[in-house]
Amino acid sequence: MDFYEIIENTVIVSLFFKVFALIILLIATIMDIREKKIPLSIPTVQMTLSGLCFIYLWSKGITQPADFLYSLIPGIVLLTVSYFTRQGIGLGDGLTVLALGPLFGIMDTMLIVLISFTFSAVIGVILLIMKKVSGKSVMAFMPFLTVGVGVMSFAFR
């Protein structure tokens, strides 16, 4: 299979973008755990890659421009929650979900967020039971978002 056959295969190209997104999220996870902050460059790079993937899929007739707008809804919801909870969910987390939307589409992005919240809740309860954290403790969300993206990229495909 030569290069042109590979770029004609939308499944391979989409998988490439998703693997790259996972690498970016792993870097963001390390930063979020260490510094409790995600630099703006992380969602910016992710949005650029997601946008490129969306344009590629649109050029192949797989997605439509309206799909791009719909895919932003989960990120907009998280950013709204972030605003009203005084960043109970961090701004970087919301921007990252916003950036992942065009790559995964609205349904998969909502499932990523659901998996992430579920996994973080389970871990939070376990840590509370083990008395490793209190009810006021803050947990980095990016590791759970990374797990959600990993599950949606590989487990359901």
PDB file of N, CA and C in Angstrom, residues 50-118:
ATOM      1  N   SER A  50      -7.938  18.545  15.004  1.00  0.00           N
ATOM      2  CA  SER A  50      -9.333  18.139  14.818  1.00  0.00           C
ATOM      3  C   SER A  50      -9.928  18.827  13.595  1.00  0.00           C
ATOM      4  N   GLY A  51      -9.601  20.107  13.433  1.00  0.00           N
ATOM      5  CA  GLY A  51     -10.087  20.840  12.270  1.00  0.00           C
ATOM      6  C   GLY A  51      -9.559  20.266  10.968  1.00  0.00           C
ATOM      7  N   LEU A  52      -8.282  19.913  10.951  1.00  0.00           N
ATOM      8  CA  LEU A  52      -7.695  19.298   9.750  1.00  0.00           C
ATOM      9  C   LEU A  52      -8.364  17.968   9.429  1.00  0.00           C
ATOM     10  N   CYS A  53      -8.601  17.171  10.454  1.00  0.00           N
ATOM     11  CA  CYS A  53      -9.266  15.883  10.246  1.00  0.00           C
ATOM     12  C   CYS A  53     -10.685  16.103   9.729  1.00  0.00           C
ATOM     13  N   PHE A  54     -11.390  17.068  10.307  1.00  0.00           N
ATOM     14  CA  PHE A  54     -12.753  17.357   9.862  1.00  0.00           C
ATOM     15  C   PHE A  54     -12.767  17.783   8.398  1.00  0.00           C
ATOM     16  N   ILE A  55     -11.846  18.675   8.026  1.00  0.00           N
ATOM     17  CA  ILE A  55     -11.777  19.134   6.633  1.00  0.00           C
ATOM     18  C   ILE A  55     -11.490  17.959   5.700  1.00  0.00           C
ATOM     19  N   TYR A  56     -10.586  17.082   6.111  1.00  0.00           N
ATOM     20  CA  TYR A  56     -10.279  15.893   5.305  1.00  0.00           C
ATOM     21  C   TYR A  56     -11.532  15.038   5.117  1.00  0.00           C
ATOM     22  N   LEU A  57     -12.231  14.747   6.225  1.00  0.00           N
ATOM     23  CA  LEU A  57     -13.427  13.902   6.139  1.00  0.00           C
ATOM     24  C   LEU A  57     -14.533  14.588   5.341  1.00  0.00           C
ATOM     25  N   TRP A  58     -14.625  15.904   5.444  1.00  0.00           N
ATOM     26  CA  TRP A  58     -15.611  16.660   4.671  1.00  0.00           C
ATOM     27  C   TRP A  58     -15.282  16.563   3.181  1.00  0.00           C
ATOM     28  N   SER A  59     -13.983  16.647   2.843  1.00  0.00           N
ATOM     29  CA  SER A  59     -13.582  16.550   1.436  1.00  0.00           C
ATOM     30  C   SER A  59     -13.893  15.177   0.853  1.00  0.00           C
ATOM     31  N   LYS A  60     -13.999  14.172   1.716  1.00  0.00           N
ATOM     32  CA  LYS A  60     -14.335  12.813   1.279  1.00  0.00           C
ATOM     33  C   LYS A  60     -15.843  12.559   1.332  1.00  0.00           C
ATOM     34  N   GLY A  61     -16.615  13.568   1.744  1.00  0.00           N
ATOM     35  CA  GLY A  61     -18.066  13.430   1.790  1.00  0.00           C
ATOM     36  C   GLY A  61     -18.592  12.673   2.996  1.00  0.00           C
ATOM     37  N   ILE A  62     -17.763  12.493   4.011  1.00  0.00           N
ATOM     38  CA  ILE A  62     -18.164  11.717   5.188  1.00  0.00           C
ATOM     39  C   ILE A  62     -18.877  12.593   6.216  1.00  0.00           C
ATOM     40  N   THR A  63     -18.481  13.854   6.334  1.00  0.00           N
ATOM     41  CA  THR A  63     -19.110  14.767   7.286  1.00  0.00           C
ATOM     42  C   THR A  63     -19.651  15.988   6.551  1.00  0.00           C
ATOM     43  N   GLN A  64     -20.477  16.737   7.242  1.00  0.00           N
ATOM     44  CA  GLN A  64     -21.072  17.959   6.703  1.00  0.00           C
ATOM     45  C   GLN A  64     -20.713  19.132   7.616  1.00  0.00           C
ATOM     46  N   PRO A  65     -20.759  20.363   7.103  1.00  0.00           N
ATOM     47  CA  PRO A  65     -20.433  21.523   7.947  1.00  0.00           C
ATOM     48  C   PRO A  65     -21.275  21.607   9.223  1.00  0.00           C
ATOM     49  N   ALA A  66     -22.545  21.225   9.160  1.00  0.00           N
ATOM     50  CA  ALA A  66     -23.395  21.263  10.357  1.00  0.00           C
ATOM     51  C   ALA A  66     -22.852  20.327  11.433  1.00  0.00           C
ATOM     52  N   ASP A  67     -22.241  19.215  11.012  1.00  0.00           N
ATOM     53  CA  ASP A  67     -21.660  18.270  11.974  1.00  0.00           C
ATOM     54  C   ASP A  67     -20.578  18.945  12.814  1.00  0.00           C
ATOM     55  N   PHE A  68     -19.835  19.858  12.196  1.00  0.00           N
ATOM     56  CA  PHE A  68     -18.795  20.588  12.921  1.00  0.00           C
ATOM     57  C   PHE A  68     -19.412  21.387  14.063  1.00  0.00           C
ATOM     58  N   LEU A  69     -20.476  22.108  13.756  1.00  0.00           N
ATOM     59  CA  LEU A  69     -21.128  22.927  14.785  1.00  0.00           C
ATOM     60  C   LEU A  69     -21.724  22.054  15.886  1.00  0.00           C
ATOM     61  N   TYR A  70     -22.385  20.969  15.508  1.00  0.00           N
ATOM     62  CA  TYR A  70     -22.963  20.064  16.512  1.00  0.00           C
ATOM     63  C   TYR A  70     -21.879  19.477  17.409  1.00  0.00           C
ATOM     64  N   SER A  71     -20.727  19.183  16.820  1.00  0.00           N
ATOM     65  CA  SER A  71     -19.656  18.531  17.581  1.00  0.00           C
ATOM     66  C   SER A  71     -19.081  19.428  18.673  1.00  0.00           C
ATOM     67  N   LEU A  72     -19.341  20.719  18.585  1.00  0.00           N
ATOM     68  CA  LEU A  72     -18.836  21.658  19.584  1.00  0.00           C
ATOM     69  C   LEU A  72     -19.723  21.723  20.830  1.00  0.00           C
ATOM     70  N   ILE A  73     -20.941  21.200  20.747  1.00  0.00           N
ATOM     71  CA  ILE A  73     -21.909  21.316  21.845  1.00  0.00           C
ATOM     72  C   ILE A  73     -21.392  20.747  23.166  1.00  0.00           C
ATOM     73  N   PRO A  74     -20.828  19.519  23.215  1.00  0.00           N
ATOM     74  CA  PRO A  74     -20.347  19.020  24.517  1.00  0.00           C
ATOM     75  C   PRO A  74     -19.291  19.928  25.155  1.00  0.00           C
ATOM     76  N   GLY A  75     -18.397  20.464  24.353  1.00  0.00           N
ATOM     77  CA  GLY A  75     -17.373  21.370  24.877  1.00  0.00           C
ATOM     78  C   GLY A  75     -17.973  22.671  25.379  1.00  0.00           C
ATOM     79  N   ILE A  76     -18.961  23.194  24.654  1.00  0.00           N
ATOM     80  CA  ILE A  76     -19.631  24.427  25.082  1.00  0.00           C
ATOM     81  C   ILE A  76     -20.363  24.192  26.400  1.00  0.00           C
ATOM     82  N   VAL A  77     -20.999  23.028  26.534  1.00  0.00           N
ATOM     83  CA  VAL A  77     -21.684  22.692  27.790  1.00  0.00           C
ATOM     84  C   VAL A  77     -20.679  22.645  28.941  1.00  0.00           C
ATOM     85  N   LEU A  78     -19.535  21.985  28.739  1.00  0.00           N
ATOM     86  CA  LEU A  78     -18.526  21.917  29.806  1.00  0.00           C
ATOM     87  C   LEU A  78     -17.955  23.293  30.136  1.00  0.00           C
ATOM     88  N   LEU A  79     -17.755  24.125  29.136  1.00  0.00           N
ATOM     89  CA  LEU A  79     -17.267  25.484  29.397  1.00  0.00           C
ATOM     90  C   LEU A  79     -18.299  26.290  30.192  1.00  0.00           C
ATOM     91  N   THR A  80     -19.571  26.079  29.893  1.00  0.00           N
ATOM     92  CA  THR A  80     -20.635  26.750  30.644  1.00  0.00           C
ATOM     93  C   THR A  80     -20.653  26.268  32.092  1.00  0.00           C
ATOM     94  N   VAL A  81     -20.529  24.951  32.282  1.00  0.00           N
ATOM     95  CA  VAL A  81     -20.460  24.390  33.637  1.00  0.00           C
ATOM     96  C   VAL A  81     -19.237  24.945  34.362  1.00  0.00           C
ATOM     97  N   SER A  82     -18.124  25.035  33.672  1.00  0.00           N
ATOM     98  CA  SER A  82     -16.896  25.581  34.258  1.00  0.00           C
ATOM     99  C   SER A  82     -17.120  27.007  34.751  1.00  0.00           C
ATOM    100  N   TYR A  83     -17.809  27.789  33.952  1.00  0.00           N
ATOM    101  CA  TYR A  83     -18.067  29.186  34.318  1.00  0.00           C
ATOM    102  C   TYR A  83     -18.956  29.270  35.559  1.00  0.00           C
ATOM    103  N   PHE A  84     -20.047  28.501  35.572  1.00  0.00           N
ATOM    104  CA  PHE A  84     -21.007  28.603  36.669  1.00  0.00           C
ATOM    105  C   PHE A  84     -20.558  27.900  37.947  1.00  0.00           C
ATOM    106  N   THR A  85     -19.589  27.016  37.859  1.00  0.00           N
ATOM    107  CA  THR A  85     -19.094  26.333  39.066  1.00  0.00           C
ATOM    108  C   THR A  85     -17.759  26.917  39.520  1.00  0.00           C
ATOM    109  N   ARG A  86     -17.427  28.086  39.020  1.00  0.00           N
ATOM    110  CA  ARG A  86     -16.139  28.725  39.347  1.00  0.00           C
ATOM    111  C   ARG A  86     -14.985  27.756  39.097  1.00  0.00           C
ATOM    112  N   GLN A  87     -15.018  27.169  37.957  1.00  0.00           N
ATOM    113  CA  GLN A  87     -14.018  26.221  37.464  1.00  0.00           C
ATOM    114  C   GLN A  87     -13.945  24.948  38.295  1.00  0.00           C
ATOM    115  N   GLY A  88     -15.127  24.448  38.728  1.00  0.00           N
ATOM    116  CA  GLY A  88     -15.180  23.110  39.327  1.00  0.00           C
ATOM    117  C   GLY A  88     -14.672  22.099  38.309  1.00  0.00           C
ATOM    118  N   ILE A  89     -15.039  22.328  37.076  1.00  0.00           N
ATOM    119  CA  ILE A  89     -14.413  21.653  35.936  1.00  0.00           C
ATOM    120  C   ILE A  89     -13.556  22.737  35.305  1.00  0.00           C
ATOM    121  N   GLY A  90     -12.299  22.439  35.094  1.00  0.00           N
ATOM    122  CA  GLY A  90     -11.371  23.467  34.642  1.00  0.00           C
ATOM    123  C   GLY A  90     -11.650  23.961  33.237  1.00  0.00           C
ATOM    124  N   LEU A  91     -11.236  25.175  32.982  1.00  0.00           N
ATOM    125  CA  LEU A  91     -11.367  25.783  31.667  1.00  0.00           C
ATOM    126  C   LEU A  91     -10.602  24.970  30.618  1.00  0.00           C
ATOM    127  N   GLY A  92      -9.421  24.492  30.988  1.00  0.00           N
ATOM    128  CA  GLY A  92      -8.621  23.679  30.063  1.00  0.00           C
ATOM    129  C   GLY A  92      -9.318  22.387  29.686  1.00  0.00           C
ATOM    130  N   ASP A  93     -10.042  21.786  30.642  1.00  0.00           N
ATOM    131  CA  ASP A  93     -10.794  20.565  30.350  1.00  0.00           C
ATOM    132  C   ASP A  93     -11.913  20.857  29.353  1.00  0.00           C
ATOM    133  N   GLY A  94     -12.629  21.953  29.580  1.00  0.00           N
ATOM    134  CA  GLY A  94     -13.708  22.334  28.670  1.00  0.00           C
ATOM    135  C   GLY A  94     -13.195  22.654  27.277  1.00  0.00           C
ATOM    136  N   LEU A  95     -12.088  23.387  27.210  1.00  0.00           N
ATOM    137  CA  LEU A  95     -11.501  23.720  25.908  1.00  0.00           C
ATOM    138  C   LEU A  95     -11.002  22.468  25.189  1.00  0.00           C
ATOM    139  N   THR A  96     -10.475  21.518  25.949  1.00  0.00           N
ATOM    140  CA  THR A  96      -9.992  20.281  25.335  1.00  0.00           C
ATOM    141  C   THR A  96     -11.154  19.475  24.762  1.00  0.00           C
ATOM    142  N   VAL A  97     -12.257  19.379  25.501  1.00  0.00           N
ATOM    143  CA  VAL A  97     -13.441  18.677  24.981  1.00  0.00           C
ATOM    144  C   VAL A  97     -13.969  19.411  23.749  1.00  0.00           C
ATOM    145  N   LEU A  98     -13.977  20.737  23.794  1.00  0.00           N
ATOM    146  CA  LEU A  98     -14.388  21.526  22.635  1.00  0.00           C
ATOM    147  C   LEU A  98     -13.510  21.193  21.429  1.00  0.00           C
ATOM    148  N   ALA A  99     -12.212  21.067  21.665  1.00  0.00           N
ATOM    149  CA  ALA A  99     -11.261  20.772  20.591  1.00  0.00           C
ATOM    150  C   ALA A  99     -11.399  19.346  20.069  1.00  0.00           C
ATOM    151  N   LEU A 100     -11.821  18.421  20.915  1.00  0.00           N
ATOM    152  CA  LEU A 100     -11.977  17.028  20.486  1.00  0.00           C
ATOM    153  C   LEU A 100     -13.247  16.816  19.663  1.00  0.00           C
ATOM    154  N   GLY A 101     -14.224  17.696  19.824  1.00  0.00           N
ATOM    155  CA  GLY A 101     -15.509  17.540  19.148  1.00  0.00           C
ATOM    156  C   GLY A 101     -15.429  17.290  17.652  1.00  0.00           C
ATOM    157  N   PRO A 102     -14.746  18.144  16.885  1.00  0.00           N
ATOM    158  CA  PRO A 102     -14.700  17.921  15.436  1.00  0.00           C
ATOM    159  C   PRO A 102     -14.022  16.607  15.036  1.00  0.00           C
ATOM    160  N   LEU A 103     -13.150  16.101  15.858  1.00  0.00           N
ATOM    161  CA  LEU A 103     -12.465  14.843  15.548  1.00  0.00           C
ATOM    162  C   LEU A 103     -13.373  13.644  15.782  1.00  0.00           C
ATOM    163  N   PHE A 104     -14.143  13.680  16.856  1.00  0.00           N
ATOM    164  CA  PHE A 104     -14.952  12.526  17.237  1.00  0.00           C
ATOM    165  C   PHE A 104     -16.426  12.656  16.878  1.00  0.00           C
ATOM    166  N   GLY A 105     -16.913  13.851  16.636  1.00  0.00           N
ATOM    167  CA  GLY A 105     -18.335  14.049  16.384  1.00  0.00           C
ATOM    168  C   GLY A 105     -19.097  14.162  17.697  1.00  0.00           C
ATOM    169  N   ILE A 106     -20.335  14.619  17.612  1.00  0.00           N
ATOM    170  CA  ILE A 106     -21.095  14.909  18.825  1.00  0.00           C
ATOM    171  C   ILE A 106     -21.373  13.661  19.654  1.00  0.00           C
ATOM    172  N   MET A 107     -21.788  12.571  19.028  1.00  0.00           N
ATOM    173  CA  MET A 107     -22.156  11.377  19.802  1.00  0.00           C
ATOM    174  C   MET A 107     -20.950  10.787  20.521  1.00  0.00           C
ATOM    175  N   ASP A 108     -19.863  10.600  19.807  1.00  0.00           N
ATOM    176  CA  ASP A 108     -18.670  10.030  20.442  1.00  0.00           C
ATOM    177  C   ASP A 108     -18.093  10.972  21.496  1.00  0.00           C
ATOM    178  N   THR A 109     -18.174  12.288  21.254  1.00  0.00           N
ATOM    179  CA  THR A 109     -17.669  13.236  22.250  1.00  0.00           C
ATOM    180  C   THR A 109     -18.516  13.176  23.516  1.00  0.00           C
ATOM    181  N   MET A 110     -19.836  13.060  23.354  1.00  0.00           N
ATOM    182  CA  MET A 110     -20.690  12.928  24.541  1.00  0.00           C
ATOM    183  C   MET A 110     -20.382  11.630  25.283  1.00  0.00           C
ATOM    184  N   LEU A 111     -20.125  10.557  24.549  1.00  0.00           N
ATOM    185  CA  LEU A 111     -19.752   9.292  25.198  1.00  0.00           C
ATOM    186  C   LEU A 111     -18.396   9.404  25.893  1.00  0.00           C
ATOM    187  N   ILE A 112     -17.466  10.125  25.290  1.00  0.00           N
ATOM    188  CA  ILE A 112     -16.159  10.356  25.925  1.00  0.00           C
ATOM    189  C   ILE A 112     -16.353  11.063  27.259  1.00  0.00           C
ATOM    190  N   VAL A 113     -17.181  12.104  27.264  1.00  0.00           N
ATOM    191  CA  VAL A 113     -17.438  12.853  28.504  1.00  0.00           C
ATOM    192  C   VAL A 113     -18.137  11.960  29.524  1.00  0.00           C
ATOM    193  N   LEU A 114     -19.106  11.163  29.085  1.00  0.00           N
ATOM    194  CA  LEU A 114     -19.808  10.247  29.994  1.00  0.00           C
ATOM    195  C   LEU A 114     -18.853   9.222  30.599  1.00  0.00           C
ATOM    196  N   ILE A 115     -18.021   8.621  29.776  1.00  0.00           N
ATOM    197  CA  ILE A 115     -17.027   7.650  30.264  1.00  0.00           C
ATOM    198  C   ILE A 115     -16.074   8.332  31.244  1.00  0.00           C
ATOM    199  N   SER A 116     -15.644   9.541  30.909  1.00  0.00           N
ATOM    200  CA  SER A 116     -14.707  10.281  31.767  1.00  0.00           C
ATOM    201  C   SER A 116     -15.321  10.595  33.123  1.00  0.00           C
ATOM    202  N   PHE A 117     -16.554  11.101  33.112  1.00  0.00           N
ATOM    203  CA  PHE A 117     -17.232  11.410  34.380  1.00  0.00           C
ATOM    204  C   PHE A 117     -17.469  10.149  35.200  1.00  0.00           C
ATOM    205  N   THR A 118     -17.897   9.083  34.545  1.00  0.00           N
ATOM    206  CA  THR A 118     -18.158   7.828  35.255  1.00  0.00           C
ATOM    207  C   THR A 118     -16.884   7.293  35.888  1.00  0.00           C
TER     208      THR A 118
END
